[in-house]
Structure formats: C-alpha cells, structure tokens
mmCIF file of C-alpha atoms in Angstrom:
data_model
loop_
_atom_site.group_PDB
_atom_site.id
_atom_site.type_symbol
_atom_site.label_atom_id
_atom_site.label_comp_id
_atom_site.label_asym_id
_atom_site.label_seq_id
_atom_site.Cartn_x
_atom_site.Cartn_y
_atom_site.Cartn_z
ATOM 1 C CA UNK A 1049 -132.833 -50.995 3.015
ATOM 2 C CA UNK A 1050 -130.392 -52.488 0.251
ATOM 3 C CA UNK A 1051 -126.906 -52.207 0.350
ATOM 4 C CA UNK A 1052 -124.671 -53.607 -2.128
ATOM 5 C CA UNK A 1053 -120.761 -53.588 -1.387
ATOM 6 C CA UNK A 1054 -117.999 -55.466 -2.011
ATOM 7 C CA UNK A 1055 -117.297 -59.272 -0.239
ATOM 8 C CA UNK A 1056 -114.580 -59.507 2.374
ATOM 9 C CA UNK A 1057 -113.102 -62.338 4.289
ATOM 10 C CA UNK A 1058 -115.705 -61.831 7.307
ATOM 11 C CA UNK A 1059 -118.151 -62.659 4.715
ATOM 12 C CA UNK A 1060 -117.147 -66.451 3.522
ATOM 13 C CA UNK A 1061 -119.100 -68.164 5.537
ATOM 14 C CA UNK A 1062 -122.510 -66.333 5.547
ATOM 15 C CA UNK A 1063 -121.952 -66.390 1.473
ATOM 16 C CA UNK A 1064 -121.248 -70.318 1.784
ATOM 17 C CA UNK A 1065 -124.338 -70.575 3.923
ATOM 18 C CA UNK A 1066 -126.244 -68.731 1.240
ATOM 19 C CA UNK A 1067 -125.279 -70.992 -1.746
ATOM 20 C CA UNK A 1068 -125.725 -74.199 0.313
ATOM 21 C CA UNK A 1069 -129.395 -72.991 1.124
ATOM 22 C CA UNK A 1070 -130.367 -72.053 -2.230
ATOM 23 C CA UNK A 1071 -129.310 -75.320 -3.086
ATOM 24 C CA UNK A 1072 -130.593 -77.077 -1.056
ATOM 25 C CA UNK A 1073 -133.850 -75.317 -1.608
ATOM 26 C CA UNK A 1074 -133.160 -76.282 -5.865
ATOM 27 C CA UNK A 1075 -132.884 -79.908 -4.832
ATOM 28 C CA UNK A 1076 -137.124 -79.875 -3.713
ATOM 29 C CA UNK A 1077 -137.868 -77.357 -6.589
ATOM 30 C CA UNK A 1078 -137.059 -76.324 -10.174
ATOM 31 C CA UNK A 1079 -133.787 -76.250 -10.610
ATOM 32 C CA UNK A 1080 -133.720 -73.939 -13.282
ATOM 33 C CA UNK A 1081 -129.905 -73.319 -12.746
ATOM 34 C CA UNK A 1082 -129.072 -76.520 -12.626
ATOM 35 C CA UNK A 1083 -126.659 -75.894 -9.659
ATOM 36 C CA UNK A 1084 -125.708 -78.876 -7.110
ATOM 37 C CA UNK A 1085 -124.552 -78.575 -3.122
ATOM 38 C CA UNK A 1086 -120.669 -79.494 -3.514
ATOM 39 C CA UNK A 1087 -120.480 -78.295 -7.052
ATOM 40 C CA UNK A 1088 -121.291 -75.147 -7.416
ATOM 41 C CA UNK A 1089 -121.471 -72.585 -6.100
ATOM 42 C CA UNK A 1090 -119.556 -73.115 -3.300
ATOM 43 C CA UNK A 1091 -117.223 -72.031 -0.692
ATOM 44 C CA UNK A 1092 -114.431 -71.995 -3.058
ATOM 45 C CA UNK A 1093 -116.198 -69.737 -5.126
ATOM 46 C CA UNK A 1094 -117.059 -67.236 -2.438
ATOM 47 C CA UNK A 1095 -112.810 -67.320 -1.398
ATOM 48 C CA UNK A 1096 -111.674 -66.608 -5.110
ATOM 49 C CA UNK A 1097 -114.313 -63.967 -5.733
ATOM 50 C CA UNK A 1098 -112.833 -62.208 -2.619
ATOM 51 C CA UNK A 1099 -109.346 -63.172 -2.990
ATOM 52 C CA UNK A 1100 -109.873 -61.339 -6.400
ATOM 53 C CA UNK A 1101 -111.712 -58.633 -5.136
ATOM 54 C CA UNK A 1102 -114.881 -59.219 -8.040
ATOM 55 C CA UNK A 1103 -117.490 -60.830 -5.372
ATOM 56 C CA UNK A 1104 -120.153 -58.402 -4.467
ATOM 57 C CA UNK A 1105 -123.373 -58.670 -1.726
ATOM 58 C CA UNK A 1106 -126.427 -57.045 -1.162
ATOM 59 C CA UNK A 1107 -127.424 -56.798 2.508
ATOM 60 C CA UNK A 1108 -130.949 -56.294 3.868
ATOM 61 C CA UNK A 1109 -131.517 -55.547 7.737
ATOM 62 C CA UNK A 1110 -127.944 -56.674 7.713
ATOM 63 C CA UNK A 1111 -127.978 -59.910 6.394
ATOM 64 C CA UNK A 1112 -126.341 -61.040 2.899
ATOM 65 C CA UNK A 1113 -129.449 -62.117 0.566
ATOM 66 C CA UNK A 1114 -127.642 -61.589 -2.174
ATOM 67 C CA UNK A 1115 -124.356 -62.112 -4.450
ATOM 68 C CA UNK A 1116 -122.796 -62.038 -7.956
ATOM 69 C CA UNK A 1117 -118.830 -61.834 -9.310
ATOM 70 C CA UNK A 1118 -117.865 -59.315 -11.620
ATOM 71 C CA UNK A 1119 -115.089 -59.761 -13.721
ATOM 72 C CA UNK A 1120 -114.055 -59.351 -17.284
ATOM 73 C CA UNK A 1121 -113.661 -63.305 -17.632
ATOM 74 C CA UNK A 1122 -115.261 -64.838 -20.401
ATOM 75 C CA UNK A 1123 -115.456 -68.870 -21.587
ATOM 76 C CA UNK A 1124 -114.287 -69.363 -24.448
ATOM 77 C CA UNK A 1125 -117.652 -70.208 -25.516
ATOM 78 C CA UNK A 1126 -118.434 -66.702 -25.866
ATOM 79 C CA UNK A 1127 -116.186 -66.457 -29.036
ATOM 80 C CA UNK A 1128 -119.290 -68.137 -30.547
ATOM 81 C CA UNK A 1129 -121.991 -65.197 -29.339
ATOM 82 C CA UNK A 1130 -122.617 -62.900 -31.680
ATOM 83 C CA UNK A 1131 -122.020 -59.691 -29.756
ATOM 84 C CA UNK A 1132 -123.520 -56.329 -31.244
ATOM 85 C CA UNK A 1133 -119.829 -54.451 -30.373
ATOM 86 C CA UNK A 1134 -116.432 -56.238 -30.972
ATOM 87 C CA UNK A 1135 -114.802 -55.032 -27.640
ATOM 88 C CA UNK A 1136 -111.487 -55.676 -26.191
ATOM 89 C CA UNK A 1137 -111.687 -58.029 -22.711
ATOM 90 C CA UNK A 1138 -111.202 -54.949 -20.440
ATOM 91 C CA UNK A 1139 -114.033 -53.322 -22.474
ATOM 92 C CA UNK A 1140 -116.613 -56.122 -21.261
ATOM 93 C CA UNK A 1141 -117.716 -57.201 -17.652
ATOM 94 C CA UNK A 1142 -119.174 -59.910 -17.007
ATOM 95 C CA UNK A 1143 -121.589 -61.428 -14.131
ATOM 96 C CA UNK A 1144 -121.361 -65.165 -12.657
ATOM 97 C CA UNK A 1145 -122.567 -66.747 -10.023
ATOM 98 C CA UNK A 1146 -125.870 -64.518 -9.603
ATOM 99 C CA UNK A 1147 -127.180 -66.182 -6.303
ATOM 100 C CA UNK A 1148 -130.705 -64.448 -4.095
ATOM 101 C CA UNK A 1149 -131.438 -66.320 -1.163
ATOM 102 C CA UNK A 1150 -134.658 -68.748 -1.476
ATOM 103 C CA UNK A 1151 -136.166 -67.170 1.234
ATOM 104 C CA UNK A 1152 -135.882 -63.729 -0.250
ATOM 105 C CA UNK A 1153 -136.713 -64.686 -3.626
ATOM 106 C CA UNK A 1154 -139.204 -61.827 -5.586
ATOM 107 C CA UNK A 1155 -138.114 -58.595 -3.679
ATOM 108 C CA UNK A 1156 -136.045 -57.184 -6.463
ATOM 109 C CA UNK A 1157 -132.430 -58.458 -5.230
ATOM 110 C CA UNK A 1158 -131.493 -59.633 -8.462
ATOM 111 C CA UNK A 1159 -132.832 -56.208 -10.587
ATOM 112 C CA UNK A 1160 -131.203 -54.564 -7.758
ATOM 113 C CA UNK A 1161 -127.527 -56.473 -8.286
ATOM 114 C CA UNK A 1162 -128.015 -56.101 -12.166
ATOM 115 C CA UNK A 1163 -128.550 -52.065 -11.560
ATOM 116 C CA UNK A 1164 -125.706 -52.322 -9.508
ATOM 117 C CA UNK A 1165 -123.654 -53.833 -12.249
ATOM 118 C CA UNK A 1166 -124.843 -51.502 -14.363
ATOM 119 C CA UNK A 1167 -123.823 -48.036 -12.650
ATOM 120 C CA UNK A 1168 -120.406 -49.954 -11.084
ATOM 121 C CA UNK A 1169 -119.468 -50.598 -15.368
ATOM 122 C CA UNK A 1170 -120.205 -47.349 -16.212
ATOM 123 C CA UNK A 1171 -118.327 -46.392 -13.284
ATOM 124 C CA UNK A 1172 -115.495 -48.220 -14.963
ATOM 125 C CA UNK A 1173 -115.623 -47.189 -18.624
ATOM 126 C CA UNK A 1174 -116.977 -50.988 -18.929
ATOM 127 C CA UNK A 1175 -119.077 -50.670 -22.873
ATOM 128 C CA UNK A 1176 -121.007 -53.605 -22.204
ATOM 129 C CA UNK A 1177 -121.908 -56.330 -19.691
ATOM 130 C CA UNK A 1178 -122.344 -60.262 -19.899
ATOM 131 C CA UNK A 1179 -123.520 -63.044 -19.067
ATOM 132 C CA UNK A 1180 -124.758 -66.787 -19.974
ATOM 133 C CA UNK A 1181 -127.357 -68.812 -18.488
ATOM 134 C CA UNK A 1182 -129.002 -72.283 -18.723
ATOM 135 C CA UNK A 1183 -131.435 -72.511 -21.755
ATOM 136 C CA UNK A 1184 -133.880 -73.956 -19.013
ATOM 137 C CA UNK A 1185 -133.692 -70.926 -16.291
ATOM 138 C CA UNK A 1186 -136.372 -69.125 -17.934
ATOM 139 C CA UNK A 1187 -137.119 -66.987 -15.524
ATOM 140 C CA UNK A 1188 -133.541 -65.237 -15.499
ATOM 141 C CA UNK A 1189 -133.769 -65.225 -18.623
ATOM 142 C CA UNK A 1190 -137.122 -63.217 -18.070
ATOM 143 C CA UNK A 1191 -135.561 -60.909 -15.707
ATOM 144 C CA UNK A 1192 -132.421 -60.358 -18.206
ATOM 145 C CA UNK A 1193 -134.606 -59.395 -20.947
ATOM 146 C CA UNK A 1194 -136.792 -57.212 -18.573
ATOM 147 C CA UNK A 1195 -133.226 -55.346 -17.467
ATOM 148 C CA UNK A 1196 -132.297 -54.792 -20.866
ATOM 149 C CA UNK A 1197 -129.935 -57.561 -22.096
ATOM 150 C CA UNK A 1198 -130.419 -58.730 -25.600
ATOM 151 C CA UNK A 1199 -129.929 -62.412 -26.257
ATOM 152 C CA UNK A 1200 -126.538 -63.053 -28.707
ATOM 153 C CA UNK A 1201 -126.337 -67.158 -29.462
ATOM 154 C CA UNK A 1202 -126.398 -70.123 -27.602
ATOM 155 C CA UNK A 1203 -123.089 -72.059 -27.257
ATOM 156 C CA UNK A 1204 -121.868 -75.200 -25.301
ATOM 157 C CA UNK A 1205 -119.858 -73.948 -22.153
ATOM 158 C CA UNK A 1206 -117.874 -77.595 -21.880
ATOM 159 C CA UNK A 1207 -118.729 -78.062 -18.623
ATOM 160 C CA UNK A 1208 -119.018 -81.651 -18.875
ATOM 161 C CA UNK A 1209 -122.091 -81.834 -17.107
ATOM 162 C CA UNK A 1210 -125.597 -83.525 -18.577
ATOM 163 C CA UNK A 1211 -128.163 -81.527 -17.447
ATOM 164 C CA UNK A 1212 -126.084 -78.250 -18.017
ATOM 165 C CA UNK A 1213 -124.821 -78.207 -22.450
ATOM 166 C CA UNK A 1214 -126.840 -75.219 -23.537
ATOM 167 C CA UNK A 1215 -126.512 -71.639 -22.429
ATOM 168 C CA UNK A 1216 -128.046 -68.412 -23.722
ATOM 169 C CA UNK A 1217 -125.437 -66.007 -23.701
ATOM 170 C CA UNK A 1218 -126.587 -62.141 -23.186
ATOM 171 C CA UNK A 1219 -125.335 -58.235 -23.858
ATOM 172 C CA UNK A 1220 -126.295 -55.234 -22.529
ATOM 173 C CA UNK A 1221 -124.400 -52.256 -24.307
ATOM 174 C CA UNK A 1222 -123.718 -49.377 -22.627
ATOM 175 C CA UNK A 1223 -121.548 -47.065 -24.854
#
C-alpha cells in the first residue's frame, strides 16, 4: 500500500539514504538527471524541504521509496517558458527534487507523487503545476507528458554545471 504524507525530522536520514542510493545507482547507469552524490540532492535538501514544510514521501510496507518538494518557487528561468495562463506565484506550484528509489523504480511511485500533487493543488486553489527537467531525462519527460503536462520552452537554469544547461520546462493547468 502507498502512502504519501508530509516529511518530518524523523525522516532526514532515511530521505538522505534514498538520494545517496539513487545516486549512486546513476553513477553505473544513465544518468538521465544528471544528479551527483554531494551535489544534489542531498541531505541539505531533505532539512530545508522539512524545515519549510514542502518535502513530501511516499511509503510502501513502511519504507520511504519516494520524495518530491512542493513549493511555489520558480527560477528565474521560467520567465522565459511560455506558460498557457499568466498566474500570480501563489497561483502556481511547483515540483523539485522528484526522487523513486532505484530499487523501486517502475511501480508507479512517480505517477503516484504527480497524482498526489495534483489533488494536494487543487486542494489548495493551486491553477497550475510546474516543473523543469534535463533535456536528456527522456523518460520523465515521458512520464510528464503521459500525466498530462504540456511542454512550454526550454531555458538555461544557470546552474553552472556542464552536463546540466538545457531544461524542458512543463505545465499542467488545472483551472
């Protein structure tokens, strides 16, 4: 059984353990993410998603397999997407830091977290949801387009990193 709640401090270090294993499991395969052990995510990222209350898990048999942050944050990048709706900040959430466990990879824990986003923003009054992701990581992009998101632009986040320029930036409306 899935169950999807919010992150607490109890959490940190099975949600560390998570991103460190996923990877290290991107390190010996496609790295469509482009994430690195040390970089992100990390730690840090598990503490200010909780800190801020926007981190969110999806247990099976009791054991985190999956995450994502929720917030109404968006890089300034995303001035650049052409979004279908002009909507004011609180109007939009948006999802980072999507993360399934390697080992649970193909159940439906991501579709499951995007749902969840889903129902939790209309929940909220939120009109539409967000997102970017590497131009490589096709298959999220598969699964994005599969859950209903419609591609808006591709911009330059400024990260600063090589391997990780271009990102596809996404919209699903909801009102």
């Amino acid at each position: 059984m899935k169950q999807i709640e919010r992150a607490t401090w109890q959490d940190v270090e099975e949600i560390s353990n998570l991103y460190d294993e996923l990877n290290d499991y991107l390190v010996t395969h496609t790295n469509h993410a482009g994430w690195l052990k040390g970089v992100y995510p990390t730690q840090e990222t598990a503490q200010v998603g909780i800190q801020n209350q926007e981190l969110f898990v999806l247990r099976m048999e009791g054991k985190i397999v999956g995450t994502m942050i929720l917030n109404h944050d968006q890089a300034e990048a995303y001035e650049e997407g052409r979004w279908r709706k002009v909507l004011k900040e609180e109007e939009v959430l948006v999802v980072h830091t999507l993360a399934i466990h390697p080992s649970y990879g193909g159940r439906g824990i991501a579709t499951s977290l995007l749902n969840f986003a889903k129902l939790y923003s209309a929940e909220q009054g939120i009109k539409a949801i967000r997102l970017d992701v590497a131009i490589r990581n096709t298959p999220a992009q598969v699964l994005y387009e599969k859950c209903g998101y419609q591609e808006v632009g591709i911009v330059d986040l400024g990260l600063g990193i090589p391997e990780l320029v271009w990102f596809k930036l996404y919209e699903l409306l909801l009102s």
